[in-house]
Short mmCIF file of C-alpha atoms and ligand atoms in Angstrom, two decimals:
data_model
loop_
_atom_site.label_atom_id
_atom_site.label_comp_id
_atom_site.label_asym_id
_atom_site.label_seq_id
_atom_site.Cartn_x
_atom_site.Cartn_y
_atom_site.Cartn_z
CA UNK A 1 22.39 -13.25 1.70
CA UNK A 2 19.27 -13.88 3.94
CA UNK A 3 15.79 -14.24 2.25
CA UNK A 4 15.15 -10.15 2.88
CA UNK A 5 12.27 -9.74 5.55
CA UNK A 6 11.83 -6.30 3.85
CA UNK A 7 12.60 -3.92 0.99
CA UNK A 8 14.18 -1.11 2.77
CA UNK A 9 14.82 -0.64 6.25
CA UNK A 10 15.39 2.96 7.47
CA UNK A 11 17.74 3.21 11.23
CA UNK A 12 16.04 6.72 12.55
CA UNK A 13 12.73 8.17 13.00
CA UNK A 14 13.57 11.78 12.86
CA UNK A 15 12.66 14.09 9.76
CA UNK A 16 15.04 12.28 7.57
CA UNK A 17 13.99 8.72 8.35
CA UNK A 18 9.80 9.63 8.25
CA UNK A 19 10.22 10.82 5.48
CA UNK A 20 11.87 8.32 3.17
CA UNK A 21 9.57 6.02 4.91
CA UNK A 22 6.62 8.23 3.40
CA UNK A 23 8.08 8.61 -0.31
CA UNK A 24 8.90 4.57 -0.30
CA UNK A 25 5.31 3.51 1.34
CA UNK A 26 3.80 5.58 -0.93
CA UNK A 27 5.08 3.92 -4.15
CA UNK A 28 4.60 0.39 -2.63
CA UNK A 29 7.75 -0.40 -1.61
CA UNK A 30 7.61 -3.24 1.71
CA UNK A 31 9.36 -0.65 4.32
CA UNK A 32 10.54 -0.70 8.14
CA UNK A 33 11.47 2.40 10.40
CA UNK A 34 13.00 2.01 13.65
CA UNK A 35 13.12 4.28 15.92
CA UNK A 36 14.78 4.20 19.36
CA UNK A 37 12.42 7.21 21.22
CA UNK A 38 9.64 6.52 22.65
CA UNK A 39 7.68 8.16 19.67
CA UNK A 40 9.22 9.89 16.78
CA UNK A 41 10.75 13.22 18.17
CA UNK A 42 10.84 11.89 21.78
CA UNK A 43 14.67 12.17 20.75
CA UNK A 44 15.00 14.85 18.76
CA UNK A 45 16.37 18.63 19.13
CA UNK A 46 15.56 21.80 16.97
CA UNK A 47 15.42 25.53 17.38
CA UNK A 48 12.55 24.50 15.71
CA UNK A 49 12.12 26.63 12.36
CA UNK A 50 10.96 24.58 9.22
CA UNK A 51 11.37 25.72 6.01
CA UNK A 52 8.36 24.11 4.40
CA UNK A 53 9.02 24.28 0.58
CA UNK A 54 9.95 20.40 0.69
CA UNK A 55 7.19 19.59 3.01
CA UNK A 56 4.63 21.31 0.41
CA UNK A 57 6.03 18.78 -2.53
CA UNK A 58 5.31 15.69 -0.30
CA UNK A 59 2.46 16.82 1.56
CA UNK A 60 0.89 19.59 -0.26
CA UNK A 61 -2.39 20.13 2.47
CA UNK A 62 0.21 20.32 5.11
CA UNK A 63 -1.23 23.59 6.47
CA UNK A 64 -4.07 21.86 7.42
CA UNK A 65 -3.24 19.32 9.40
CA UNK A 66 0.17 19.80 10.78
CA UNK A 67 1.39 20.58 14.12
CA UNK A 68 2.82 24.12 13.26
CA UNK A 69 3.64 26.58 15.59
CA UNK A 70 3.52 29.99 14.11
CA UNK A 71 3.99 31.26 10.97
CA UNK A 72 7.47 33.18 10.98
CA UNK A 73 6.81 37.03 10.19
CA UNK A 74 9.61 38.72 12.00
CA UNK A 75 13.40 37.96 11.51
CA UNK A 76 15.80 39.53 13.95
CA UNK A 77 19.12 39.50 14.01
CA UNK A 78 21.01 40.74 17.27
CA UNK A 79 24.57 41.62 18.32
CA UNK A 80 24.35 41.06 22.24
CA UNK A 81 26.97 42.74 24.56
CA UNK A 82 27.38 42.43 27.96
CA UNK A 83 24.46 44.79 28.14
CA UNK A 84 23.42 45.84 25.03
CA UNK A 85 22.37 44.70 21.78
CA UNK A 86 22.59 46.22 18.04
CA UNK A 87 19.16 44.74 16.04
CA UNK A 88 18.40 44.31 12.90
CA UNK A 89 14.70 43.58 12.64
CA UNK A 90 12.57 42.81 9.16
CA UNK A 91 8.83 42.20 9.32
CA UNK A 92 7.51 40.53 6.37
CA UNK A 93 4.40 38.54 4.67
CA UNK A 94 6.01 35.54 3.29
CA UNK A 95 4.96 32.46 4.77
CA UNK A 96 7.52 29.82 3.95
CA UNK A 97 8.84 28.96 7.29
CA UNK A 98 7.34 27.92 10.40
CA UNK A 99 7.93 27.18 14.07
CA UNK A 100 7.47 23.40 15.03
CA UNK A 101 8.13 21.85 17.76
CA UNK A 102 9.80 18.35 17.17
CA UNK A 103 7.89 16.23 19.74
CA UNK A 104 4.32 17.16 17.70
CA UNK A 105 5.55 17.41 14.29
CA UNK A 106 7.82 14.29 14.32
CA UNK A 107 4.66 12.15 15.38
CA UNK A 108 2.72 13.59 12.57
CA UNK A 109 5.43 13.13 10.19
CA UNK A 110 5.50 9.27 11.01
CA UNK A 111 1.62 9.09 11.40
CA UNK A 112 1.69 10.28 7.71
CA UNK A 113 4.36 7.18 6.58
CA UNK A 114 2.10 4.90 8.73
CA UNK A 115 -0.93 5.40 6.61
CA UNK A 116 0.79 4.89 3.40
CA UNK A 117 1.85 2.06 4.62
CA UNK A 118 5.54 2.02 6.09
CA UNK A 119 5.24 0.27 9.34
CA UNK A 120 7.39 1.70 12.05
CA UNK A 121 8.42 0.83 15.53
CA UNK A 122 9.61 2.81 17.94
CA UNK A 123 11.43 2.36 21.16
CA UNK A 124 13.44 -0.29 19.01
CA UNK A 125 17.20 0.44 19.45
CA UNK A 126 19.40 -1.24 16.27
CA UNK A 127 22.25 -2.11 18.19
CA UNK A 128 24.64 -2.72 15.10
CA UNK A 129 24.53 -3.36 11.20
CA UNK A 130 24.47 -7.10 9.69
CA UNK A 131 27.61 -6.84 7.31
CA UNK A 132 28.22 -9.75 4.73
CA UNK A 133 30.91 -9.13 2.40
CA UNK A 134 31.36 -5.84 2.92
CA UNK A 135 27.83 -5.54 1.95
CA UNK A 136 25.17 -3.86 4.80
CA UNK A 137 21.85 -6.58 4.59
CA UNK A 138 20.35 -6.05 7.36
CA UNK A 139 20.05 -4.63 11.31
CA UNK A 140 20.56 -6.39 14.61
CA UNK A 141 17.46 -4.64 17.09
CA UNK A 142 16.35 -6.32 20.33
CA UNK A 143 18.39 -9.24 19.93
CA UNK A 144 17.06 -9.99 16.32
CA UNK A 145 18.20 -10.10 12.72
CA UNK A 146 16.39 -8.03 10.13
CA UNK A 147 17.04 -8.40 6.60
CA UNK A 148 16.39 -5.93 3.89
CA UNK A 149 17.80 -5.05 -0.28
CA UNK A 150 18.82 -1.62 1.25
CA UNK A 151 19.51 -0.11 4.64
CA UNK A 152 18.82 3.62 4.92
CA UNK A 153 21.10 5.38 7.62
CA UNK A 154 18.68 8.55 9.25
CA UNK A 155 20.47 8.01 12.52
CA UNK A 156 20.87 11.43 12.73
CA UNK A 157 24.09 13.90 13.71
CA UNK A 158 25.36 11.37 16.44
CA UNK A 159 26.50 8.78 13.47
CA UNK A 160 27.32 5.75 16.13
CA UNK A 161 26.13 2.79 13.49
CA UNK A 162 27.59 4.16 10.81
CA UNK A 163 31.09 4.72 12.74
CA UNK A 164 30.93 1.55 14.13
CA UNK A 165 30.48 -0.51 10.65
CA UNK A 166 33.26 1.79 9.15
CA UNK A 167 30.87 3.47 6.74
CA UNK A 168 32.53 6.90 7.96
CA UNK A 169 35.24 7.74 10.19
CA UNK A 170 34.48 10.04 13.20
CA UNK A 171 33.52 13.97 12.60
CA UNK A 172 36.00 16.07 13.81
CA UNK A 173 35.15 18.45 16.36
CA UNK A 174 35.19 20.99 14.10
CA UNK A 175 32.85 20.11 12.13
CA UNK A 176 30.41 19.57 15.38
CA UNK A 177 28.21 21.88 17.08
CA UNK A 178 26.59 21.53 20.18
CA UNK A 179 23.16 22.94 21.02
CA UNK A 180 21.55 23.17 24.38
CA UNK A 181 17.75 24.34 24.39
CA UNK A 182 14.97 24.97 26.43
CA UNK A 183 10.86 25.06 25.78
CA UNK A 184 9.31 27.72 28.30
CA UNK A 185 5.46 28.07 28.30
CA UNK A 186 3.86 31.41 28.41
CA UNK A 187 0.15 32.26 28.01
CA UNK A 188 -0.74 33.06 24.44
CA UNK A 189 -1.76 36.93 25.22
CA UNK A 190 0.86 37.70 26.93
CA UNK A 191 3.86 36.23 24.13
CA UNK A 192 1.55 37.83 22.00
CA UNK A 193 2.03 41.13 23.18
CA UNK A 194 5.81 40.79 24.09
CA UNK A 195 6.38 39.66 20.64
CA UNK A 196 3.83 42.23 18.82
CA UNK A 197 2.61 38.90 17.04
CA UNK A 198 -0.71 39.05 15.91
CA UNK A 199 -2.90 35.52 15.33
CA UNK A 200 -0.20 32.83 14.02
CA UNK A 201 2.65 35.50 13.04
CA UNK A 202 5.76 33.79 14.65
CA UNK A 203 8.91 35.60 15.53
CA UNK A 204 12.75 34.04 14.59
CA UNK A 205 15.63 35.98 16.48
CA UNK A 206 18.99 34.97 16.36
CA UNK A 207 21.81 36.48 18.26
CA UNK A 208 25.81 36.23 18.09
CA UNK A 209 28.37 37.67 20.77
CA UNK A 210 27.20 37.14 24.25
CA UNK A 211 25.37 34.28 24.13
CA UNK A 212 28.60 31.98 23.09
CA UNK A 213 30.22 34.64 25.80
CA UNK A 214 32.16 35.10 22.09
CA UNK A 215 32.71 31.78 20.91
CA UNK A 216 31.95 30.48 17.35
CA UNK A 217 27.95 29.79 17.89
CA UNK A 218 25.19 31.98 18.60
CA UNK A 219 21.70 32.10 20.20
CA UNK A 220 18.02 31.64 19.35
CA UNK A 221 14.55 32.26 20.11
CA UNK A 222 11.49 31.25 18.34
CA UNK A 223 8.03 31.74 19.63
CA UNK A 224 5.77 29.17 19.46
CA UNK A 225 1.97 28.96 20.05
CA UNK A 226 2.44 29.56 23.80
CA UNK A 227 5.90 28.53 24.00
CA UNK A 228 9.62 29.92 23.51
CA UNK A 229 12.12 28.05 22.46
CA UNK A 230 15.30 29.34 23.20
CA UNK A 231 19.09 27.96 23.34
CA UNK A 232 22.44 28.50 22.53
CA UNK A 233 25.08 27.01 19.83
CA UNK A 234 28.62 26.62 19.98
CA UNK A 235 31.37 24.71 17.95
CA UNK A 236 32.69 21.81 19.90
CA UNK A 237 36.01 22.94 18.59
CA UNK A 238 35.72 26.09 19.88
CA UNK A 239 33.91 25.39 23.28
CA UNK A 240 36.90 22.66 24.04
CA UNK A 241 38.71 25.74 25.07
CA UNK A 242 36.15 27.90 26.89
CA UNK A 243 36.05 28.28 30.45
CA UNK A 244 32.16 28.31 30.51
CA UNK A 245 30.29 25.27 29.80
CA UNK A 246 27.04 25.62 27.49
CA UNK A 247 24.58 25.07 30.11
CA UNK A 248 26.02 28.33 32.14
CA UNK A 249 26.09 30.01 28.56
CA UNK A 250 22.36 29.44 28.26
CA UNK A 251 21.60 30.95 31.94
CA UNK A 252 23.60 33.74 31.47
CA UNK A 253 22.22 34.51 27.71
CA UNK A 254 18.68 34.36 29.68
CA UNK A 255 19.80 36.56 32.01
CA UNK A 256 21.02 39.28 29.54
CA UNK A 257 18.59 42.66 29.54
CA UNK A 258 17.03 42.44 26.03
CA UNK A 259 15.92 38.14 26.75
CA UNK A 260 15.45 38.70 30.91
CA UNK A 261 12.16 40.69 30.62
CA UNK A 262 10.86 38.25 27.22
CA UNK A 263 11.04 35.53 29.67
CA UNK A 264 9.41 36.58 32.89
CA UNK A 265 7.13 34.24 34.19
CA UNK A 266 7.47 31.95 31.92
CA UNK A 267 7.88 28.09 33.01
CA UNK A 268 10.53 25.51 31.80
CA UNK A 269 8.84 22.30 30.34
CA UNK A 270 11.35 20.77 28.42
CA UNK A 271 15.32 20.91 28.23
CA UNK A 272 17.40 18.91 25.89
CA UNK A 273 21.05 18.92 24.55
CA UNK A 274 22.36 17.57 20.66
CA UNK A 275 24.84 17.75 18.34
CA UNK A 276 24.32 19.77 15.03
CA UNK A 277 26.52 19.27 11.82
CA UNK A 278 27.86 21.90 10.58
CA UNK A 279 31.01 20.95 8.68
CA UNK A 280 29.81 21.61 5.37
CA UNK A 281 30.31 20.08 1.98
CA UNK A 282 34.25 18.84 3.38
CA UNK A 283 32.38 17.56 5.76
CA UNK A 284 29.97 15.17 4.12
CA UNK A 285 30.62 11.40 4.37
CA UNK A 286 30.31 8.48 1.66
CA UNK A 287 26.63 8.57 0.83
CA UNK A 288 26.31 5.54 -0.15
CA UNK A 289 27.59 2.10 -1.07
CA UNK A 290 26.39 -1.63 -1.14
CA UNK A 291 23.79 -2.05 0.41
CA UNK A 292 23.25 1.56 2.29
CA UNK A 293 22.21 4.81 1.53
CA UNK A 294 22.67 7.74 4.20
CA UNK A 295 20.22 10.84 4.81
CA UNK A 296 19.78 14.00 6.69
CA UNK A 297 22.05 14.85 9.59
CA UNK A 298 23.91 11.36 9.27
CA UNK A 299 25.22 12.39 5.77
CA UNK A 300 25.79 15.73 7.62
CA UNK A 301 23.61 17.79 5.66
CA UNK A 302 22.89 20.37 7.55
CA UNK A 303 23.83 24.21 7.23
CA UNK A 304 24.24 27.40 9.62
CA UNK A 305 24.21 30.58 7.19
CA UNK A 306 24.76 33.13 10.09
CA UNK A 307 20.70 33.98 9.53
CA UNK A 308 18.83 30.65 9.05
CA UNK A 309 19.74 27.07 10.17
CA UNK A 310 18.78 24.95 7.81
CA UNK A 311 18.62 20.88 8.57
CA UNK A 312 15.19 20.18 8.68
CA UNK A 313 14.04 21.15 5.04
CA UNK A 314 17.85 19.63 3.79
CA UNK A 315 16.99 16.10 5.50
CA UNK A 316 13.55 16.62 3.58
CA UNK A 317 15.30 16.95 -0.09
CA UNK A 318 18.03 14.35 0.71
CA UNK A 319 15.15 11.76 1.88
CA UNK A 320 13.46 12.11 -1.12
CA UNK A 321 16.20 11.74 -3.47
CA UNK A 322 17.27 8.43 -1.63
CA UNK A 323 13.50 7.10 -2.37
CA UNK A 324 13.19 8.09 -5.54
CA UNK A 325 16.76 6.48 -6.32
CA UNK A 326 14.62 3.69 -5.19
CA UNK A 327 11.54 4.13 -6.49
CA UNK A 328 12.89 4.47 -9.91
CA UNK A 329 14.88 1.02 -9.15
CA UNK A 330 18.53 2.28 -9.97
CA UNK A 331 21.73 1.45 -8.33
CA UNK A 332 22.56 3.05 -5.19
CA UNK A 333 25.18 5.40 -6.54
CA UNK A 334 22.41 7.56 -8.71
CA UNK A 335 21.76 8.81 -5.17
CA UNK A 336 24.99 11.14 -4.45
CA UNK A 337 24.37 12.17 -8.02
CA UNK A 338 20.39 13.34 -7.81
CA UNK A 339 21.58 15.28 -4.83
CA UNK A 340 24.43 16.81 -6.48
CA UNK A 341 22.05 18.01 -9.72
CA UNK A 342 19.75 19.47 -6.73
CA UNK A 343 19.30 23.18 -4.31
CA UNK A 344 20.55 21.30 -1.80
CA UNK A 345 23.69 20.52 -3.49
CA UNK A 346 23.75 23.95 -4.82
CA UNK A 347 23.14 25.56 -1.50
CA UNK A 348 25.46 23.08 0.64
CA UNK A 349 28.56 24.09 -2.44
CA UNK A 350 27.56 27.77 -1.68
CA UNK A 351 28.39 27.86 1.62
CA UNK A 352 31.09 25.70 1.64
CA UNK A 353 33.79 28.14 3.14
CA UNK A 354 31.63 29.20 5.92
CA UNK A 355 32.49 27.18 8.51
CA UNK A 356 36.25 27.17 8.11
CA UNK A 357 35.68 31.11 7.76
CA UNK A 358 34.09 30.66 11.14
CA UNK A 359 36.79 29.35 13.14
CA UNK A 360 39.50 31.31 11.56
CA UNK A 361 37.41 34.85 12.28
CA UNK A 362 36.37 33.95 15.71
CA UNK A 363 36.39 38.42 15.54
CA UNK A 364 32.58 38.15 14.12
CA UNK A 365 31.81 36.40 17.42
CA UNK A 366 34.09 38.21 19.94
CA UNK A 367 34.79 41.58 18.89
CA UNK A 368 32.68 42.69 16.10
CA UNK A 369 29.26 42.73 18.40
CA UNK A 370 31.57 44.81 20.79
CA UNK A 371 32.53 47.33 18.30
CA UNK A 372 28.98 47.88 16.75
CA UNK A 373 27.60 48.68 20.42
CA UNK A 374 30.47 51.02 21.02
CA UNK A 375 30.12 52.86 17.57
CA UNK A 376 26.12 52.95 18.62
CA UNK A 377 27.16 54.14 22.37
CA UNK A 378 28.93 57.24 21.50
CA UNK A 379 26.38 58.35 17.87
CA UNK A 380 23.76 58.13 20.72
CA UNK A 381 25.55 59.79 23.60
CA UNK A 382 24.34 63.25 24.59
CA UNK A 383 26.12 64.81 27.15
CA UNK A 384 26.86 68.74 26.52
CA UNK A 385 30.13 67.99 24.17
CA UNK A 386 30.23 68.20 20.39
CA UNK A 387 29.70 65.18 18.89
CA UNK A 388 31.98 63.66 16.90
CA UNK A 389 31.59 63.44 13.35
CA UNK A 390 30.57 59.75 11.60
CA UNK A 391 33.53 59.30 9.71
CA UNK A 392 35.64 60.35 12.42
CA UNK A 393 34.03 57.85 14.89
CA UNK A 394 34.38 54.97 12.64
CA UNK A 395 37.56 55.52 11.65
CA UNK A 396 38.41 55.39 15.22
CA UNK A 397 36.46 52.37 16.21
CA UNK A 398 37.71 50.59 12.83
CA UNK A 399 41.07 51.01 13.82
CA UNK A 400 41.02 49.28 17.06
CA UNK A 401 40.27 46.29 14.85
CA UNK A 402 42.88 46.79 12.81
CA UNK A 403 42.28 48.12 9.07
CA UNK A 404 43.92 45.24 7.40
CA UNK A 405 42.20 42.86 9.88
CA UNK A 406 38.56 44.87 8.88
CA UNK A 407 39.19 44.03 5.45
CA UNK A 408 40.29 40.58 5.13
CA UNK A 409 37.05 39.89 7.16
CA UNK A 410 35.14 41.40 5.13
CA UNK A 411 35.83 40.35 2.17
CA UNK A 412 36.30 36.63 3.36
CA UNK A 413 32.79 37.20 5.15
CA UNK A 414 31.68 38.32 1.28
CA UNK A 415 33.52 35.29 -0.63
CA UNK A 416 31.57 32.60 2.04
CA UNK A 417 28.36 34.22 1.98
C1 FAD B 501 19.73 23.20 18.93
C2 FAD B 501 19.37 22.91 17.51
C3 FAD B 501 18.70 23.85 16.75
C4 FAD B 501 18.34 23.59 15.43
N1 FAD B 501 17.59 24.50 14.75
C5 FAD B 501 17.11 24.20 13.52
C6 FAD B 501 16.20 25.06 12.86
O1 FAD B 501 15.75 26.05 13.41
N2 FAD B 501 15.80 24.72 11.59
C7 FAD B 501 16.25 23.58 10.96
O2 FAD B 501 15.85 23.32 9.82
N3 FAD B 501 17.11 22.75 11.58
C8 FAD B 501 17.54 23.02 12.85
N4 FAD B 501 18.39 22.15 13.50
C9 FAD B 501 18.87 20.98 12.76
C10 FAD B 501 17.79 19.91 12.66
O3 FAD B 501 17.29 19.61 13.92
C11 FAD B 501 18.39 18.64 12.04
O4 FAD B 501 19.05 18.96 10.86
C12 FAD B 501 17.30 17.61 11.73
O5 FAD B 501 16.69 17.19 12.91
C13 FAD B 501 17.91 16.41 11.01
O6 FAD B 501 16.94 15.39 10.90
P1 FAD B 501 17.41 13.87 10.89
O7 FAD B 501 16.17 13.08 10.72
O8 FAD B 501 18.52 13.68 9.94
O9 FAD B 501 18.05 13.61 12.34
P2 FAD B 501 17.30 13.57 13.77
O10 FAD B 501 16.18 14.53 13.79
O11 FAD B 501 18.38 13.74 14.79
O12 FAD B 501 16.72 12.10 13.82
C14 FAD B 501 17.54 10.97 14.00
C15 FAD B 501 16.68 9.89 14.65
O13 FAD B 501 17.37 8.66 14.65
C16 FAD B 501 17.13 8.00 15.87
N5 FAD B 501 18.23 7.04 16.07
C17 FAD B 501 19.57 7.31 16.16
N6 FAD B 501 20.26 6.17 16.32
C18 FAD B 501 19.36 5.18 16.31
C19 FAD B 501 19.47 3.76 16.45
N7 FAD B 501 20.67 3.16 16.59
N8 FAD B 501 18.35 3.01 16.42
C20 FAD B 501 17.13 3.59 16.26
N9 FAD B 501 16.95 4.92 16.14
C21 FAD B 501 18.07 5.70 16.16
C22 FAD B 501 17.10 9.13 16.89
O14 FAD B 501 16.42 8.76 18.08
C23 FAD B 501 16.38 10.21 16.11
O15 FAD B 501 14.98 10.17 16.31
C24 FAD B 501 18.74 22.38 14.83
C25 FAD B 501 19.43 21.42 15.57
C26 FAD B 501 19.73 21.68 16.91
C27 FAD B 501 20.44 20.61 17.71
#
C-alpha cells in the first residue's frame, strides 16, 4: 500500500461524518472529511428534530452555542382525513429534543471538528474508492489519490461509493423512504401564537392518513425559530404504485383544513427531496471490513417508530463507536460489536418488525385514520335523534374492519412496538 497521506479519511460531511471527525481530532488522530456540498448541510435533509442526549456526551455546552431551533414542548400526533383530523396532543417540560435546521447546525457541527483539528473540505466530490486487494486505502476526489489506514463511509442514505466498490448490494425499495420537505418563514409572533409556543418551546406534529393520501409514510411539521418545516414521507415501495407523486402529496397535505390556516402567509425559502432508511436491523449492511468502517445513514441506521424519527442522534452513537474503535487502536471488527453492546443496538433490535409490519398493514395508513374520524363524527353528532350508545357504535365501526382483521393488527402493532 501507498505511504498513507492520513490516518482516517471520512467520505460525508453530514452528522455522521462531523462527528467521527470530532471524536478522532480530538484524540490526535491525523483526519480528513470530504464533503461534496458547498458547506456541511448544503446537502442534507431533516424534519429536523434532534434528540440531543449524544450531542450532550460530545459536546456537553452545546446549549450554548448551537444553532437550535426550539426546544420541543408539544408532541402531536394526528390522524388526517380528507377533512378532518383525530389529535392526540401532550405538552410537556422535558427538554431533550430540539428543532435544527441542517444548513446551521451541520456548519457548526464541522466548525467544532475543525478546531480540534480534523481538517475538512468541502465541495470535494470522492468520485470512487482506491481498492488494493480487496482492501479500501484510500479515495479518488478531484482527480487525485488519497491514502489513509481506514476509510470511514458517512455518505449518507444514497450509498453510491459503497455500492459501487461492492461493500453492499443495493437497498431494496422497501427498505427506502422518500421525503420531500419544505422551510416556510413566518414572523416569530405570529408562529408563536398559532403554535401557543411561548419563548423557545418548539412544537413536533406528526400526521398519518392523508398526507401519504394512505400510503405507508406520514407527515410532519416542526416549528422553528421563525420557520416551519413541513413535508411528507412515503415508502418507495409503496409510492411505486401510487397514482400521486410526493410533490402533489405535499401540496395537497398543505392544503388540508387543520395545516391550510398554520401556513397562511408564510413564504417558501427552501425545498429539498432525500431518501431516508428505514429498513431496520434486516436492513443493515456489512459494517465493516479491511480497511472501512461505515456510519449513520450509510450503515442504514436510522429508525421511524410511528412517533419520533430517529437518524440524527443514531448517526451520533454509531460515529462515536467507529472512533473510539479507533481511538482505542483495535481491529476494525470491535466496531459492529461496540454497537451491538449499545441503545442503539438495543433500540434498532426493538423495532425490528416495524417496518415489515408497515407494509403488510398498509390499514394503519389507509383505513384506520378513516375509522377514528367516523367513530368521532357520529359521538359528536347532534341532530334531534338518540344517540347511539359507545359500545354499540364501535362495534359497528369495528366491524367494517373486520374483527379478525382489528385484532391481528393490533396485536402485531403491540409485538413491533
Ligand atoms: C425528510 C426527512 C426527515 C427526517 N427527519 C428526522 C428527524 O426529525 N430527526 C432525526 O433524527 N432524523 C431525521 N431524518 C433522518 C436524518 O436526516 C438522517 O438520519 C441523518 O441526516 C443521517 O446523517 P448522516 O450523516 O449519516 O447522513 P447525511 O446527513 O445524509 O450526510 C451524508 C453526507 O455525505 C455527503 N456525501 C455523500 N456522498 C458523497 C461523496 N461521494 N463525496 C463527498 N461527500 C458525499 C452528502 O453531501 C452529505 O452531506 C430525516 C430524514 C429526512 C430525509
Amino acid at each position: 500500500m501507498e505511504h498513507p497521506d492520513f490516518d482516517v479519511i471520512i467520505v460525508g460531511g453530514g452528522i455522521a461524518g462531523c462527528t467521527t471527525a470530532l471524536w478522532l481530532a480530538r484524540a490526535g488522530i491525523n483526519t480528513l472529511l470530504l464533503e461534496r456540498g458547498t458547506q456541511a448541510g448544503s446537502k442534507n435533509v431533516s424534519g429536523g428534530r434532534l434528540y440531543t442526549y449524544a450531542l450532550a456526551q460530545m459536546l456537553p455546552d452545546f446549549i450554548a452555542t448551537a444553532p437550535l431551533e426550539r426546544c420541543i414542548t408539544q408532541e402531536k400526533l394526528s390522524l388526517l382525513n380528507g377533512d378532518s383530523a383525530v389529535t392526540l396532543d401532550y405538552h410537556h417540560n422535558l427538554p431533550c429534543s430540539y428543532s435544527v435546521l441542517r444548513a446551521r447546525f451541520d456548519p457548526w457541527l464541522m466548525a467544532q471538528a475543525q478546531a480540534a483539528g480534523a481538517q475538512c473540505l468541502t465541495g470535494t466530490l470522492v468520485d470512487q474508492l482506491i481498492m488494493q486487494q480487496s482492501q479500501v486505502v484510500g479515495v479518488m476526489a478531484a482527480g487525485e489519490a488519497l491514502y489513509a489506514n481506514t476509510v470511514i463511509l458517512a455518505e449518507g442514505a444514497n450509498t453510491l461509493l459503497s455500492e459501487q466498490a461492492g461493500l453492499q448490494a443495493k437497498p431494496a425499495t422497501s427498505t427506502l423512504a422518500i421525503g420531500v420537505k419544505e422551510v416556510r418563514a413566518l414572523p416569530r409572533a405570529q408562529l408563536e401564537e398559532r403554535f401557543t409556543l411561548e419563548d423557545d418551546q418548539g412544537c413536533a406534529w406528526l400526521f398519518a392518513g392523508q398526507p401519504t393520501q394512505g400510503k405507508v409514510g406520514g407527515g410532519f411539521l416542526y416549528t422553528n425559530r421563525d420557520t416551519l418545516s413541513l413535508g411528507v414521507v412515503c415508502n418507495l415501495s409503496s409510492l411505486s404504485n401510487s397514482r400521486i407523486a410526493l410533490p402533489h402529496m405535499l401540496q395537497q397535505f398543505k392544503q388540508h383544513p387543520v395545516i391550510r390556516p398554520l401556513l397562511k402567509n408564510s413564504e417558501l425559502c427552501e425545498y429539498s427531496a432525500h431518501l431516508i432508511p428505514e429498513g431496520g436491523l434486516d436492513s443493515i449492511p456489512p459494517l465493516c471490513g479491511p480497511g472501512y468502517l461505515v456510519v449513520g445513514d450509510a450503515a442504514r441506521l436510522c429508525i421511524n417508530t410511528g412517533h419520533t424519527v430517529r437518524g440524527m442522534d443514531l448517526a451520533m452513537l454509531s460515529a462515536q463507536a467507529a472512533a473510539e474503535t479507533l481511538i482505542a487502536h483495535q481491529a476494525l471488527q470491535h466496531y459492529p460489536q461496540r454497537l451491538q453492546q449499545s441503545a442503539l443496538w438495543a433500540l434498532i433490535r426493538q423495532y425490528r418488525r416495524l417496518p415489515e409490519l408497515m407494509l403488510r398493514s398498509p390499514h394503519w395508513f389507509n383505513r384506520y385514520p378513516q375509522l377514528a374520524a367516523d367513530v368521532l363524527q357520529e359521538m359528536f353528532q347532534v341532530n334531534g335523534h338518540a344517540p347511539t350508545p359507545l359500545h354499540k357504535l364501535l362495534w359497528r365501526h369495528a366491524r367494517r374492519i373486520g374483527l379478525r382483521q382489528l385484532l391481528k393488527d393490533t396485536v402485531n402493532g403491540m409485538r413491533s412496538l
